[in-house]
Amino acid sequence: MGVSSRIRMQVVRSVAPEVEGSASASTASAKLGSHTTGVADSGRWSTRRIAMYALFVALAMVTSFIEFPITPVTWLKYDPSGIVCLIAGFAYGPAAAAIVSVLGFVPHMFANPWGSLMAVLVALFLSAPAAFIYRKIRTRKGAAIGILVGAVLAIVVALVSNLIVTPIYAHMTYQAVAAMILPILLPFNVAKMAIHAVITFLIYKPISNLLSKQQ
């Protein structure tokens, strides 16, 4: 074998590992970059993320029909759909919280459009701010702060929307609705948000861990 042939073989041997290493690094980078947001590089949502959103919407729809009184005023009913909206927001972000909050009440829109509108607004102001804060502070403290802020906003929205909307569809005067705020509406909404907060805080982390393992 001539000197020139030996030189060429040594060059090939030295270049080959670098090419293989570069290819491996590119492959690993592609695998790492293809996930955590659930959105593909092309900007389209992944099939898995769409499926998970659909699952949360379905759960919100089902739980919105589970209604029972939690205060002596029996015509005010609690439903746990807000918990589903919060979990969706913690797992997938504010957009998921908003989508689940809106679509979860679609079945009620036909029978009770005004009540459904108020329910959507309350769910939105509860879950979307909570999800936004948790995205910034991904700790149990961040979750607690998010739930607290969302609950306060949701209570305010519930009371204001009752003042505006209830006189329209319930044929009550504004004064009659305003008179119910302190003795009836405020205690109910505080109790509702307290139940949402406690249950969500207890179960969100195990569910988030389970969803992460499935990805």
Short mmCIF file of C-alpha atoms in Angstrom, two decimals:
data_model
loop_
_atom_site.label_atom_id
_atom_site.label_comp_id
_atom_site.label_asym_id
_atom_site.label_seq_id
_atom_site.Cartn_x
_atom_site.Cartn_y
_atom_site.Cartn_z
CA MET A 1 0.00 0.00 0.00
CA GLY A 2 1.39 3.40 -0.99
CA VAL A 3 1.83 6.37 1.29
CA SER A 4 -0.98 8.32 -0.41
CA SER A 5 -3.42 5.41 0.12
CA ARG A 6 -2.59 5.22 3.84
CA ILE A 7 -3.16 8.96 4.22
CA ARG A 8 -6.56 8.73 2.53
CA MET A 9 -7.63 5.84 4.81
CA GLN A 10 -6.60 7.76 7.93
CA VAL A 11 -8.57 10.81 6.77
CA VAL A 12 -11.67 8.69 6.14
CA ARG A 13 -11.38 7.04 9.55
CA SER A 14 -11.04 10.37 11.35
CA VAL A 15 -13.93 12.01 9.49
CA ALA A 16 -16.39 9.11 9.80
CA PRO A 17 -16.87 9.30 13.63
CA GLU A 18 -17.46 13.04 13.39
CA VAL A 19 -20.16 12.53 10.76
CA GLU A 20 -21.79 9.77 12.81
CA GLY A 21 -21.63 11.93 15.96
CA SER A 22 -23.17 14.85 14.12
CA ALA A 23 -25.98 12.67 12.79
CA SER A 24 -26.66 11.23 16.24
CA ALA A 25 -26.72 14.70 17.80
CA SER A 26 -29.13 15.92 15.13
CA THR A 27 -31.42 12.93 15.71
CA ALA A 28 -31.38 13.43 19.49
CA SER A 29 -32.05 17.13 19.09
CA ALA A 30 -35.01 16.41 16.82
CA LYS A 31 -36.46 13.97 19.35
CA LEU A 32 -36.08 16.44 22.20
CA GLY A 33 -37.48 19.35 20.26
CA SER A 34 -40.46 17.49 18.91
CA HIS A 35 -42.34 17.36 22.16
CA THR A 36 -42.99 19.29 25.29
CA THR A 37 -45.26 21.96 23.96
CA GLY A 38 -47.34 19.33 22.16
CA VAL A 39 -47.12 21.44 19.00
CA ALA A 40 -45.18 20.17 16.02
CA ASP A 41 -42.37 22.21 14.44
CA SER A 42 -44.67 23.04 11.53
CA GLY A 43 -46.94 24.94 13.95
CA ARG A 44 -49.76 22.39 13.81
CA TRP A 45 -51.10 20.79 16.96
CA SER A 46 -50.07 17.23 17.56
CA THR A 47 -52.68 14.50 17.27
CA ARG A 48 -52.06 13.56 20.90
CA ARG A 49 -52.69 17.08 22.16
CA ILE A 50 -55.94 17.37 20.20
CA ALA A 51 -57.03 14.01 21.63
CA MET A 52 -56.24 15.12 25.19
CA TYR A 53 -58.14 18.39 24.72
CA ALA A 54 -61.12 16.41 23.43
CA LEU A 55 -60.92 14.12 26.47
CA PHE A 56 -60.93 17.06 28.88
CA VAL A 57 -63.83 18.70 27.01
CA ALA A 58 -65.80 15.45 27.27
CA LEU A 59 -65.04 15.21 31.00
CA ALA A 60 -66.13 18.81 31.51
CA MET A 61 -69.38 18.12 29.66
CA VAL A 62 -70.12 15.04 31.76
CA THR A 63 -69.27 16.65 35.09
CA SER A 64 -71.32 19.75 34.24
CA PHE A 65 -74.42 17.54 34.53
CA ILE A 66 -73.47 16.35 38.03
CA GLU A 67 -75.28 18.98 40.06
CA PHE A 68 -76.21 19.15 43.72
CA PRO A 69 -76.80 21.89 46.32
CA ILE A 70 -73.99 22.85 48.70
CA THR A 71 -75.82 25.59 50.63
CA PRO A 72 -79.30 25.80 52.15
CA VAL A 73 -80.43 27.56 48.95
CA THR A 74 -81.20 24.40 46.99
CA TRP A 75 -81.87 26.04 43.62
CA LEU A 76 -78.20 27.01 43.41
CA LYS A 77 -76.37 23.85 42.31
CA TYR A 78 -72.69 22.95 42.41
CA ASP A 79 -71.03 21.01 39.59
CA PRO A 80 -67.36 19.87 39.46
CA SER A 81 -66.66 20.86 35.85
CA GLY A 82 -64.46 23.74 37.04
CA ILE A 83 -62.02 21.19 38.45
CA VAL A 84 -61.64 19.65 34.99
CA CYS A 85 -60.95 23.09 33.50
CA LEU A 86 -58.28 23.76 36.13
CA ILE A 87 -56.56 20.39 35.60
CA ALA A 88 -56.57 20.90 31.82
CA GLY A 89 -55.02 24.34 32.29
CA PHE A 90 -52.32 23.08 34.64
CA ALA A 91 -51.47 20.20 32.31
CA TYR A 92 -51.57 22.02 28.94
CA GLY A 93 -51.67 25.76 29.60
CA PRO A 94 -54.15 28.67 29.47
CA ALA A 95 -55.31 27.88 25.93
CA ALA A 96 -56.43 24.44 27.04
CA ALA A 97 -58.20 25.95 30.04
CA ALA A 98 -60.07 28.37 27.77
CA ILE A 99 -61.06 25.70 25.23
CA VAL A 100 -62.32 23.29 27.88
CA SER A 101 -64.16 26.08 29.72
CA VAL A 102 -66.05 27.14 26.59
CA LEU A 103 -66.74 23.81 24.88
CA GLY A 104 -67.53 22.01 28.12
CA PHE A 105 -70.80 23.94 28.44
CA VAL A 106 -71.96 23.63 24.84
CA PRO A 107 -74.67 21.03 25.68
CA HIS A 108 -76.28 23.50 28.10
CA MET A 109 -76.36 26.34 25.55
CA PHE A 110 -79.54 25.06 23.93
CA ALA A 111 -81.65 24.69 27.07
CA ASN A 112 -80.21 27.53 29.16
CA PRO A 113 -78.14 29.95 27.06
CA TRP A 114 -77.96 32.75 29.64
CA GLY A 115 -77.03 30.47 32.50
CA SER A 116 -74.48 28.73 30.27
CA LEU A 117 -72.95 32.07 29.35
CA MET A 118 -72.42 32.89 33.02
CA ALA A 119 -71.01 29.42 33.68
CA VAL A 120 -68.53 29.80 30.80
CA LEU A 121 -67.37 33.21 32.04
CA VAL A 122 -66.87 31.90 35.58
CA ALA A 123 -64.95 28.85 34.34
CA LEU A 124 -62.78 31.00 32.08
CA PHE A 125 -61.86 33.50 34.79
CA LEU A 126 -61.15 30.66 37.20
CA SER A 127 -59.00 28.38 35.06
CA ALA A 128 -57.20 30.58 32.52
CA PRO A 129 -55.52 32.95 35.05
CA ALA A 130 -54.67 29.98 37.29
CA ALA A 131 -53.06 28.16 34.35
CA PHE A 132 -51.15 31.27 33.32
CA ILE A 133 -49.70 31.76 36.80
CA TYR A 134 -48.84 28.07 37.13
CA ARG A 135 -47.03 28.20 33.78
CA LYS A 136 -44.82 30.97 35.22
CA ILE A 137 -44.38 29.34 38.67
CA ARG A 138 -44.43 25.57 38.23
CA THR A 139 -44.49 24.66 41.92
CA ARG A 140 -47.19 23.78 44.43
CA LYS A 141 -46.96 27.37 45.64
CA GLY A 142 -47.54 28.59 42.09
CA ALA A 143 -50.55 26.29 41.79
CA ALA A 144 -51.97 27.60 45.06
CA ILE A 145 -51.47 31.22 44.02
CA GLY A 146 -53.00 30.55 40.62
CA ILE A 147 -56.06 28.84 42.09
CA LEU A 148 -56.52 31.64 44.64
CA VAL A 149 -56.28 34.40 42.02
CA GLY A 150 -58.57 32.52 39.65
CA ALA A 151 -61.11 31.88 42.41
CA VAL A 152 -61.26 35.55 43.40
CA LEU A 153 -61.70 36.63 39.78
CA ALA A 154 -64.34 33.95 39.20
CA ILE A 155 -66.34 35.06 42.26
CA VAL A 156 -66.27 38.68 41.08
CA VAL A 157 -67.36 37.64 37.57
CA ALA A 158 -70.12 35.43 38.99
CA LEU A 159 -71.58 38.26 41.08
CA VAL A 160 -71.33 40.87 38.32
CA SER A 161 -72.78 38.55 35.68
CA ASN A 162 -75.66 37.71 38.02
CA LEU A 163 -76.41 41.40 38.39
CA ILE A 164 -76.40 41.89 34.62
CA VAL A 165 -77.78 38.65 33.21
CA THR A 166 -80.18 37.30 35.84
CA PRO A 167 -82.68 40.19 35.52
CA ILE A 168 -82.84 39.46 31.77
CA TYR A 169 -83.72 35.78 31.80
CA ALA A 170 -85.18 35.28 35.29
CA HIS A 171 -87.55 38.28 35.06
CA MET A 172 -86.22 39.71 38.31
CA THR A 173 -85.49 43.32 39.06
CA TYR A 174 -81.94 44.52 39.47
CA GLN A 175 -82.71 45.44 43.08
CA ALA A 176 -83.97 41.92 43.81
CA VAL A 177 -80.80 40.35 42.46
CA ALA A 178 -78.58 42.84 44.29
CA ALA A 179 -80.36 41.99 47.54
CA MET A 180 -79.34 38.33 47.12
CA ILE A 181 -75.61 38.97 46.74
CA LEU A 182 -74.49 38.98 50.38
CA PRO A 183 -76.88 36.46 51.91
CA ILE A 184 -77.12 33.97 49.01
CA LEU A 185 -74.88 34.42 45.96
CA LEU A 186 -71.61 35.29 47.67
CA PRO A 187 -71.67 32.37 50.16
CA PHE A 188 -72.55 29.92 47.38
CA ASN A 189 -69.76 31.07 45.09
CA VAL A 190 -67.18 31.13 47.89
CA ALA A 191 -68.15 27.57 48.85
CA LYS A 192 -68.03 26.49 45.20
CA MET A 193 -64.55 27.92 44.65
CA ALA A 194 -63.32 26.45 47.92
CA ILE A 195 -64.37 22.96 46.81
CA HIS A 196 -62.76 23.50 43.39
CA ALA A 197 -59.55 24.73 45.00
CA VAL A 198 -59.15 21.95 47.55
CA ILE A 199 -59.88 19.08 45.16
CA THR A 200 -57.75 20.52 42.35
CA PHE A 201 -54.80 21.16 44.66
CA LEU A 202 -54.96 17.57 45.91
CA ILE A 203 -55.21 15.81 42.55
CA TYR A 204 -53.55 18.01 39.93
CA LYS A 205 -49.99 16.78 40.53
CA PRO A 206 -50.71 13.03 40.34
CA ILE A 207 -52.74 13.59 37.16
CA SER A 208 -50.04 15.79 35.62
CA ASN A 209 -47.41 13.14 36.41
CA LEU A 210 -49.59 10.45 34.85
CA LEU A 211 -50.08 12.53 31.69
CA SER A 212 -46.31 13.17 31.48
CA LYS A 213 -45.59 9.44 31.66
CA GLN A 214 -47.98 8.80 28.80
CA GLN A 215 -46.15 11.23 26.49
#
